């Protein structure tokens, strides 16, 4: 028993010693190796300023209120002058009956369409494509976090699946289902409560379900006169909720306060890119509409857009980036970029001399990369600098002075190159492995 215990202890001791030796050697190799590398990769960096502000439109809240409201329009849908935007019901039962009637009418439309396409492999293929397209649209809306788009696409998906299921079952089942739906619609229509109030649009515009109280506070003319102190006093006025609103015109605006140093050289009429934090899945090109007088080092800036008004109807308070420039290049750590004096050579690779006999050199910005077991200098042009990295591109001007295409390609920095980030006494052609 004692012999077995001693053997076990010796075995554990040997394993522990081996582990310590392994980690010790690994740590020594890590500390002794002066050459560290990282992968260069393509990257886009923005020269931008973060701001917060309000989306402004010419809009008007619809008159009418109540809890039993059905909106007949989708978000951002255009409504003609006098067109119905919503219906207010007088009783819960009337609203329930109306919703049931609408559901039955939608099913009837779907089944009628399925009956029309029920015969033939080509028709079935069309329905399969419709189901697939609706499913992909729904998945994209969910992935983007757009709930309103997800609701719309889910309705289309449900409709497509229903059509396809009846196409499989044949025309006899379809005809019976259609006849039954028509009977239900007829009976429900005859018994429906006529006590409803229709809310119509006084002028043509886009419908929005969101009423937040800013409709009478924020408008294009008002924000053009704002000062920074006036901007800070913006607050909603009037009731919220209701049955929705109508957005007029085709332009929309974003108003914010910016520091003088952040505005830089912006002038009225300049085109600039804005990236909103939420609600829009794209960068928006906007024009500087107005810039207020300075107040305590700040100015009110109003940006104007003529596109995507229908996508802005749910936006109000927003954080955004004002993007002055975007730079696309190869990202490398700041520590890897060097400026060196490189000999100037002729077409045959011979060094050129100054009149006093000294070797002629030129200043070259470069990084060093692994080239097999060697360090190779690759000339670069700096595009943009941040605290931790620099965006660069191959220095085509310097590369053009090299004597051959092979020499130029061998010196060209590419995404995926192993850039040397730490080295001792590094020079071109040094063996480092």
Short mmCIF file of C-alpha atoms in Angstrom, two decimals:
data_model
loop_
_atom_site.label_atom_id
_atom_site.label_comp_id
_atom_site.label_asym_id
_atom_site.label_seq_id
_atom_site.Cartn_x
_atom_site.Cartn_y
_atom_site.Cartn_z
CA UNK A 1 0.00 0.00 0.00
CA UNK A 2 2.82 2.43 0.96
CA UNK A 3 4.76 1.56 -2.19
CA UNK A 4 1.70 2.34 -4.34
CA UNK A 5 1.14 5.70 -2.62
CA UNK A 6 4.78 6.69 -3.11
CA UNK A 7 4.69 5.76 -6.80
CA UNK A 8 1.56 7.86 -7.30
CA UNK A 9 3.18 10.85 -5.63
CA UNK A 10 6.31 10.50 -7.74
CA UNK A 11 4.18 10.30 -10.90
CA UNK A 12 2.27 13.51 -10.04
CA UNK A 13 5.55 15.23 -9.17
CA UNK A 14 7.02 14.23 -12.54
CA UNK A 15 3.95 15.52 -14.40
CA UNK A 16 4.07 18.82 -12.50
CA UNK A 17 7.78 19.22 -13.23
CA UNK A 18 7.25 18.52 -16.93
CA UNK A 19 4.46 21.11 -17.09
CA UNK A 20 6.62 23.72 -15.36
CA UNK A 21 9.52 23.06 -17.72
CA UNK A 22 7.21 23.33 -20.76
CA UNK A 23 5.67 26.63 -19.70
CA UNK A 24 9.06 27.95 -18.66
CA UNK A 25 10.56 27.19 -22.07
CA UNK A 26 7.53 28.69 -23.81
CA UNK A 27 7.78 31.88 -21.75
CA UNK A 28 11.52 32.12 -22.41
CA UNK A 29 10.99 31.67 -26.16
CA UNK A 30 8.29 34.35 -26.10
CA UNK A 31 10.47 36.83 -24.24
CA UNK A 32 13.62 36.09 -26.25
CA UNK A 33 11.94 36.32 -29.68
CA UNK A 34 12.16 40.03 -30.67
CA UNK A 35 10.00 39.63 -33.76
CA UNK A 36 6.24 39.88 -33.48
CA UNK A 37 3.84 40.07 -36.40
CA UNK A 38 0.23 40.88 -37.12
CA UNK A 39 -1.94 40.55 -40.20
CA UNK A 40 -2.63 43.66 -42.28
CA UNK A 41 -6.24 43.86 -43.46
CA UNK A 42 -8.60 46.08 -45.41
CA UNK A 43 -10.49 48.58 -43.28
CA UNK A 44 -12.73 51.64 -43.60
CA UNK A 45 -12.39 54.49 -41.11
CA UNK A 46 -14.65 57.53 -40.84
CA UNK A 47 -13.65 61.07 -39.96
CA UNK A 48 -16.86 61.82 -38.09
CA UNK A 49 -18.44 63.74 -35.21
CA UNK A 50 -21.15 62.27 -32.96
CA UNK A 51 -24.22 64.45 -32.41
CA UNK A 52 -27.77 64.16 -31.08
CA UNK A 53 -30.82 65.97 -32.36
CA UNK A 54 -34.36 65.82 -33.73
CA UNK A 55 -35.84 64.68 -37.02
CA UNK A 56 -38.12 67.41 -38.35
CA UNK A 57 -40.89 67.20 -40.94
CA UNK A 58 -43.84 69.27 -42.08
CA UNK A 59 -46.62 67.26 -40.44
CA UNK A 60 -50.03 67.51 -38.83
CA UNK A 61 -51.75 65.31 -36.27
CA UNK A 62 -55.11 63.94 -37.42
CA UNK A 63 -58.15 65.08 -35.51
CA UNK A 64 -60.10 62.43 -33.67
CA UNK A 65 -59.36 60.17 -30.77
CA UNK A 66 -60.50 56.99 -29.13
CA UNK A 67 -59.28 53.58 -28.09
CA UNK A 68 -61.26 51.64 -30.69
CA UNK A 69 -59.26 52.74 -33.73
CA UNK A 70 -58.35 50.78 -36.81
CA UNK A 71 -55.72 52.25 -39.11
CA UNK A 72 -56.32 51.34 -42.72
CA UNK A 73 -52.87 52.57 -43.77
CA UNK A 74 -49.39 51.16 -43.24
CA UNK A 75 -46.53 53.27 -41.93
CA UNK A 76 -45.25 55.66 -44.60
CA UNK A 77 -48.10 54.88 -47.01
CA UNK A 78 -49.26 57.76 -49.20
CA UNK A 79 -52.82 59.01 -48.58
CA UNK A 80 -54.66 61.14 -51.12
CA UNK A 81 -56.54 64.30 -50.14
CA UNK A 82 -59.81 63.16 -48.55
CA UNK A 83 -58.59 59.57 -48.29
CA UNK A 84 -59.40 57.48 -45.22
CA UNK A 85 -56.49 57.16 -42.81
CA UNK A 86 -58.29 55.50 -39.89
CA UNK A 87 -61.70 54.36 -38.64
CA UNK A 88 -63.00 54.94 -35.09
CA UNK A 89 -65.56 52.39 -33.83
CA UNK A 90 -68.26 53.06 -31.27
CA UNK A 91 -68.13 49.74 -29.44
CA UNK A 92 -65.67 46.89 -28.85
CA UNK A 93 -68.04 44.49 -30.60
CA UNK A 94 -68.12 46.70 -33.71
CA UNK A 95 -64.32 46.72 -33.84
CA UNK A 96 -64.14 42.96 -33.33
CA UNK A 97 -66.70 42.33 -36.07
CA UNK A 98 -64.87 44.66 -38.45
CA UNK A 99 -61.54 42.91 -37.81
CA UNK A 100 -63.19 39.54 -38.40
CA UNK A 101 -64.73 40.80 -41.63
CA UNK A 102 -61.39 42.11 -42.87
CA UNK A 103 -59.71 38.80 -42.05
CA UNK A 104 -62.37 36.86 -43.96
CA UNK A 105 -62.08 39.16 -46.97
CA UNK A 106 -58.31 38.74 -46.97
CA UNK A 107 -58.68 34.95 -46.87
CA UNK A 108 -61.18 35.09 -49.72
CA UNK A 109 -58.74 37.10 -51.83
CA UNK A 110 -55.97 34.62 -51.09
CA UNK A 111 -58.10 31.59 -51.94
CA UNK A 112 -59.41 33.19 -55.12
CA UNK A 113 -55.85 33.78 -56.22
CA UNK A 114 -54.89 30.22 -55.29
CA UNK A 115 -57.84 28.91 -57.31
CA UNK A 116 -56.67 30.91 -60.31
CA UNK A 117 -53.21 29.33 -60.06
CA UNK A 118 -54.20 25.88 -58.80
CA UNK A 119 -53.51 23.96 -62.01
CA UNK A 120 -50.19 23.26 -63.64
CA UNK A 121 -46.64 22.72 -62.42
CA UNK A 122 -45.65 26.21 -63.52
CA UNK A 123 -48.30 27.73 -61.24
CA UNK A 124 -47.09 25.62 -58.32
CA UNK A 125 -43.53 26.74 -59.00
CA UNK A 126 -44.67 30.36 -58.90
CA UNK A 127 -46.31 29.77 -55.52
CA UNK A 128 -43.14 28.08 -54.23
CA UNK A 129 -41.13 31.10 -55.31
CA UNK A 130 -43.62 33.38 -53.57
CA UNK A 131 -43.30 31.44 -50.30
CA UNK A 132 -39.49 31.50 -50.53
CA UNK A 133 -39.37 35.23 -51.25
CA UNK A 134 -41.76 36.02 -48.41
CA UNK A 135 -39.73 33.88 -46.01
CA UNK A 136 -36.46 35.60 -46.94
CA UNK A 137 -38.05 39.04 -46.57
CA UNK A 138 -39.40 38.14 -43.13
CA UNK A 139 -36.04 36.76 -42.02
CA UNK A 140 -34.27 39.93 -43.19
CA UNK A 141 -36.72 42.18 -41.34
CA UNK A 142 -36.27 40.22 -38.11
CA UNK A 143 -32.48 40.24 -38.46
CA UNK A 144 -32.48 44.02 -38.94
CA UNK A 145 -34.72 44.55 -35.91
CA UNK A 146 -37.45 46.28 -37.93
CA UNK A 147 -40.68 45.27 -36.21
CA UNK A 148 -43.02 47.11 -38.57
CA UNK A 149 -41.37 45.52 -41.60
CA UNK A 150 -41.49 42.12 -39.87
CA UNK A 151 -45.25 42.46 -39.29
CA UNK A 152 -45.87 43.34 -42.94
CA UNK A 153 -43.67 40.54 -44.25
CA UNK A 154 -45.23 38.01 -41.86
CA UNK A 155 -48.64 38.80 -43.32
CA UNK A 156 -47.29 38.19 -46.81
CA UNK A 157 -45.65 34.96 -45.70
CA UNK A 158 -48.88 33.69 -44.12
CA UNK A 159 -50.77 34.57 -47.30
CA UNK A 160 -48.24 32.77 -49.51
CA UNK A 161 -48.28 29.62 -47.37
CA UNK A 162 -52.09 29.55 -47.40
CA UNK A 163 -52.20 29.84 -51.19
CA UNK A 164 -49.64 27.07 -51.59
CA UNK A 165 -51.42 24.71 -49.17
CA UNK A 166 -54.70 24.96 -51.09
CA UNK A 167 -52.90 24.52 -54.39
CA UNK A 168 -51.72 21.13 -53.10
CA UNK A 169 -55.20 20.06 -52.02
CA UNK A 170 -56.86 20.67 -55.38
CA UNK A 171 -59.67 22.84 -56.79
CA UNK A 172 -62.59 21.02 -55.12
CA UNK A 173 -61.43 21.94 -51.62
CA UNK A 174 -60.77 25.45 -52.83
CA UNK A 175 -64.25 25.92 -54.24
CA UNK A 176 -65.87 24.69 -51.02
CA UNK A 177 -63.70 26.97 -48.88
CA UNK A 178 -64.44 29.98 -51.10
CA UNK A 179 -68.20 29.36 -50.95
CA UNK A 180 -68.07 29.07 -47.14
CA UNK A 181 -66.11 32.32 -46.81
CA UNK A 182 -68.57 34.20 -49.01
CA UNK A 183 -71.47 33.07 -46.83
CA UNK A 184 -69.68 34.21 -43.65
CA UNK A 185 -68.81 37.60 -45.19
CA UNK A 186 -72.37 38.15 -46.35
CA UNK A 187 -73.83 37.32 -42.93
CA UNK A 188 -71.32 39.43 -41.02
CA UNK A 189 -71.73 42.41 -43.35
CA UNK A 190 -75.52 42.37 -42.86
CA UNK A 191 -75.18 42.33 -39.06
CA UNK A 192 -72.33 44.89 -38.80
CA UNK A 193 -72.81 47.95 -36.59
CA UNK A 194 -72.81 51.02 -38.88
CA UNK A 195 -71.72 53.40 -36.08
CA UNK A 196 -68.22 54.39 -37.21
CA UNK A 197 -66.27 57.61 -37.78
CA UNK A 198 -63.86 57.87 -40.65
CA UNK A 199 -60.76 60.03 -40.20
CA UNK A 200 -59.62 61.51 -43.50
CA UNK A 201 -56.58 63.46 -44.69
CA UNK A 202 -57.17 67.13 -45.46
CA UNK A 203 -54.20 67.14 -47.85
CA UNK A 204 -52.25 64.44 -49.62
CA UNK A 205 -49.26 63.11 -47.69
CA UNK A 206 -47.71 60.14 -45.93
CA UNK A 207 -49.49 58.43 -43.04
CA UNK A 208 -47.71 57.81 -39.75
CA UNK A 209 -49.15 56.14 -36.67
CA UNK A 210 -46.77 57.97 -34.30
CA UNK A 211 -48.01 61.16 -32.65
CA UNK A 212 -45.45 62.37 -30.09
CA UNK A 213 -46.43 65.97 -29.38
CA UNK A 214 -43.64 67.53 -31.45
CA UNK A 215 -45.83 68.00 -34.54
CA UNK A 216 -46.72 71.60 -33.60
CA UNK A 217 -43.31 72.35 -32.03
CA UNK A 218 -40.83 71.24 -34.68
CA UNK A 219 -41.29 72.43 -38.25
CA UNK A 220 -38.79 73.49 -40.93
CA UNK A 221 -39.39 77.23 -40.59
CA UNK A 222 -39.10 77.16 -36.80
CA UNK A 223 -35.84 75.19 -36.59
CA UNK A 224 -34.14 77.52 -39.09
CA UNK A 225 -34.51 80.31 -36.48
CA UNK A 226 -33.27 78.30 -33.50
CA UNK A 227 -30.35 79.34 -31.31
CA UNK A 228 -28.44 76.87 -29.10
CA UNK A 229 -30.31 78.13 -26.01
CA UNK A 230 -33.63 77.84 -27.84
CA UNK A 231 -32.74 74.31 -28.95
CA UNK A 232 -32.35 73.22 -25.32
CA UNK A 233 -35.86 74.40 -24.54
CA UNK A 234 -37.51 72.13 -27.12
CA UNK A 235 -40.24 70.03 -25.50
CA UNK A 236 -43.36 68.25 -26.78
CA UNK A 237 -46.65 70.12 -26.67
CA UNK A 238 -50.21 68.88 -26.90
CA UNK A 239 -51.57 65.37 -26.52
CA UNK A 240 -49.82 62.28 -27.84
CA UNK A 241 -51.37 59.12 -29.22
CA UNK A 242 -54.47 59.77 -31.27
CA UNK A 243 -55.14 58.18 -34.63
CA UNK A 244 -51.96 59.22 -36.40
CA UNK A 245 -50.66 62.09 -38.50
CA UNK A 246 -50.03 63.12 -42.09
CA UNK A 247 -46.54 64.11 -43.25
CA UNK A 248 -46.50 66.66 -46.07
CA UNK A 249 -44.02 67.49 -48.80
CA UNK A 250 -41.02 65.41 -49.79
CA UNK A 251 -38.22 66.84 -47.61
CA UNK A 252 -37.22 66.12 -44.05
CA UNK A 253 -34.65 67.66 -41.73
CA UNK A 254 -32.32 66.90 -38.85
CA UNK A 255 -31.54 69.67 -36.35
CA UNK A 256 -28.67 69.49 -33.87
CA UNK A 257 -26.22 71.61 -31.89
CA UNK A 258 -22.54 71.37 -32.81
CA UNK A 259 -19.42 72.95 -31.37
CA UNK A 260 -17.63 75.45 -33.58
CA UNK A 261 -14.56 73.22 -33.85
CA UNK A 262 -16.71 70.23 -34.88
CA UNK A 263 -18.44 72.18 -37.65
CA UNK A 264 -15.02 72.82 -39.21
CA UNK A 265 -15.37 74.17 -42.74
CA UNK A 266 -19.04 73.24 -43.23
CA UNK A 267 -21.02 75.86 -45.12
CA UNK A 268 -24.65 76.19 -46.13
CA UNK A 269 -25.28 74.12 -49.23
CA UNK A 270 -22.54 71.55 -48.55
CA UNK A 271 -23.44 67.87 -49.01
CA UNK A 272 -22.57 65.69 -46.02
CA UNK A 273 -23.24 62.09 -44.99
CA UNK A 274 -25.17 61.28 -41.82
CA UNK A 275 -25.39 57.86 -40.21
CA UNK A 276 -28.28 57.49 -37.76
CA UNK A 277 -27.93 55.15 -34.82
CA UNK A 278 -31.34 53.53 -35.21
CA UNK A 279 -34.32 53.41 -37.53
CA UNK A 280 -32.41 53.69 -40.81
CA UNK A 281 -30.22 50.94 -42.21
CA UNK A 282 -28.29 53.17 -44.62
CA UNK A 283 -26.13 56.27 -44.70
CA UNK A 284 -28.07 59.36 -45.77
CA UNK A 285 -26.61 62.16 -47.87
CA UNK A 286 -27.99 65.45 -46.56
CA UNK A 287 -27.41 69.10 -47.40
CA UNK A 288 -26.52 71.79 -44.87
CA UNK A 289 -29.66 73.92 -44.81
CA UNK A 290 -28.80 76.54 -42.18
CA UNK A 291 -26.10 77.29 -39.57
CA UNK A 292 -27.06 79.64 -36.75
CA UNK A 293 -24.96 82.38 -35.21
CA UNK A 294 -22.48 81.23 -32.56
CA UNK A 295 -23.52 81.15 -28.93
CA UNK A 296 -21.02 80.07 -26.25
CA UNK A 297 -18.96 78.27 -28.87
CA UNK A 298 -21.92 76.35 -30.33
CA UNK A 299 -24.21 76.66 -33.34
CA UNK A 300 -27.49 75.07 -34.41
CA UNK A 301 -27.08 73.18 -37.67
CA UNK A 302 -30.01 72.04 -39.80
CA UNK A 303 -29.48 69.29 -42.37
CA UNK A 304 -31.96 68.66 -45.19
CA UNK A 305 -32.73 65.45 -47.12
CA UNK A 306 -34.88 64.90 -50.18
CA UNK A 307 -34.93 61.10 -50.11
CA UNK A 308 -36.36 58.40 -47.83
CA UNK A 309 -39.07 60.57 -46.26
CA UNK A 310 -41.26 57.46 -45.97
CA UNK A 311 -38.50 55.75 -43.93
CA UNK A 312 -38.21 58.67 -41.50
CA UNK A 313 -41.82 58.84 -40.28
CA UNK A 314 -41.12 56.98 -37.01
CA UNK A 315 -37.90 58.89 -36.23
CA UNK A 316 -37.67 61.80 -33.81
CA UNK A 317 -34.89 61.95 -31.17
CA UNK A 318 -31.79 60.53 -32.79
CA UNK A 319 -28.10 60.05 -32.21
CA UNK A 320 -26.11 60.32 -35.42
CA UNK A 321 -22.64 60.62 -36.87
CA UNK A 322 -21.81 63.52 -39.17
CA UNK A 323 -19.29 61.90 -41.53
CA UNK A 324 -16.89 64.37 -43.15
CA UNK A 325 -14.73 61.79 -44.94
CA UNK A 326 -14.38 58.02 -45.20
CA UNK A 327 -11.02 56.40 -45.78
CA UNK A 328 -10.53 52.91 -47.17
CA UNK A 329 -7.11 51.32 -46.89
CA UNK A 330 -4.96 48.65 -45.28
CA UNK A 331 -4.98 48.79 -41.50
CA UNK A 332 -1.65 48.37 -39.69
CA UNK A 333 -0.62 49.14 -36.09
CA UNK A 334 0.77 52.65 -35.61
CA UNK A 335 4.06 51.23 -34.30
CA UNK A 336 4.81 49.47 -37.61
CA UNK A 337 4.98 52.61 -39.77
CA UNK A 338 8.49 54.00 -40.19
CA UNK A 339 10.20 56.78 -42.14
CA UNK A 340 13.60 55.72 -43.49
CA UNK A 341 16.26 57.05 -45.83
CA UNK A 342 16.46 54.67 -48.79
CA UNK A 343 19.20 54.70 -51.48
CA UNK A 344 18.17 56.01 -54.90
CA UNK A 345 19.13 53.66 -57.74
CA UNK A 346 19.12 53.76 -61.52
CA UNK A 347 17.25 51.39 -63.85
CA UNK A 348 19.92 48.72 -63.34
CA UNK A 349 19.72 48.93 -59.56
CA UNK A 350 23.01 50.80 -59.12
CA UNK A 351 23.16 53.42 -56.38
CA UNK A 352 23.21 57.05 -57.51
CA UNK A 353 25.65 59.52 -55.96
CA UNK A 354 25.44 63.14 -54.93
CA UNK A 355 27.92 65.63 -56.47
CA UNK A 356 30.09 65.33 -53.35
CA UNK A 357 30.28 61.55 -53.72
CA UNK A 358 27.81 60.66 -51.01
CA UNK A 359 25.12 58.05 -51.72
CA UNK A 360 21.90 59.69 -52.85
CA UNK A 361 18.90 58.84 -50.65
CA UNK A 362 15.23 59.64 -50.40
CA UNK A 363 12.78 59.62 -47.49
CA UNK A 364 10.34 56.69 -47.68
CA UNK A 365 7.40 55.86 -45.40
CA UNK A 366 7.25 52.09 -45.04
CA UNK A 367 6.37 48.99 -43.06
CA UNK A 368 8.32 45.74 -42.80
CA UNK A 369 6.70 42.41 -43.66
CA UNK A 370 7.77 38.79 -43.49
CA UNK A 371 8.98 37.58 -46.87
CA UNK A 372 9.85 33.95 -46.35
CA UNK A 373 12.57 34.12 -43.68
CA UNK A 374 13.47 37.72 -44.51
CA UNK A 375 12.22 41.15 -43.51
CA UNK A 376 11.12 43.14 -46.56
CA UNK A 377 10.55 46.87 -46.68
CA UNK A 378 7.27 47.87 -48.33
CA UNK A 379 6.67 51.57 -49.11
CA UNK A 380 3.29 53.02 -48.13
CA UNK A 381 1.29 56.24 -48.23
CA UNK A 382 -0.53 57.23 -45.03
CA UNK A 383 -4.27 57.79 -45.63
CA UNK A 384 -5.63 58.24 -42.12
CA UNK A 385 -4.34 58.03 -38.55
CA UNK A 386 -6.02 56.99 -35.32
CA UNK A 387 -4.61 56.55 -31.84
CA UNK A 388 -3.90 52.83 -32.27
CA UNK A 389 -3.73 52.24 -36.02
CA UNK A 390 -2.95 53.84 -39.37
CA UNK A 391 -4.64 53.28 -42.72
CA UNK A 392 -2.12 53.04 -45.53
CA UNK A 393 -1.94 52.23 -49.23
CA UNK A 394 0.99 51.08 -51.38
CA UNK A 395 3.19 54.02 -52.41
CA UNK A 396 2.68 53.78 -56.16
CA UNK A 397 4.98 56.75 -56.77
CA UNK A 398 7.94 54.98 -55.19
CA UNK A 399 7.03 51.61 -56.70
CA UNK A 400 7.07 53.16 -60.17
CA UNK A 401 10.80 53.92 -59.73
CA UNK A 402 11.67 50.25 -59.31
CA UNK A 403 13.30 48.59 -62.33
CA UNK A 404 10.92 45.67 -63.00
CA UNK A 405 7.33 44.49 -62.56
CA UNK A 406 8.50 41.67 -60.29
CA UNK A 407 10.33 44.13 -58.07
CA UNK A 408 7.28 46.39 -57.89
CA UNK A 409 4.92 43.53 -57.01
CA UNK A 410 7.32 42.15 -54.43
CA UNK A 411 7.35 45.51 -52.65
CA UNK A 412 3.59 46.13 -52.81
CA UNK A 413 1.76 45.89 -49.47
CA UNK A 414 -1.38 43.74 -49.60
CA UNK A 415 -4.12 42.79 -47.17
CA UNK A 416 -3.07 39.53 -45.54
CA UNK A 417 0.64 40.37 -45.32
CA UNK A 418 2.39 39.57 -42.03
CA UNK A 419 3.50 42.98 -40.79
CA UNK A 420 6.35 43.02 -38.28
CA UNK A 421 5.18 44.90 -35.18
CA UNK A 422 8.26 44.51 -32.95
CA UNK A 423 11.85 43.97 -33.96
CA UNK A 424 15.40 44.74 -32.92
CA UNK A 425 17.80 46.29 -35.44
CA UNK A 426 15.42 45.72 -38.34
CA UNK A 427 16.53 46.36 -41.92
CA UNK A 428 15.57 45.26 -45.42
CA UNK A 429 16.65 41.71 -46.21
CA UNK A 430 17.50 40.73 -42.65
CA UNK A 431 17.10 37.04 -41.84
CA UNK A 432 14.73 36.83 -38.91
CA UNK A 433 13.74 33.15 -38.81
#
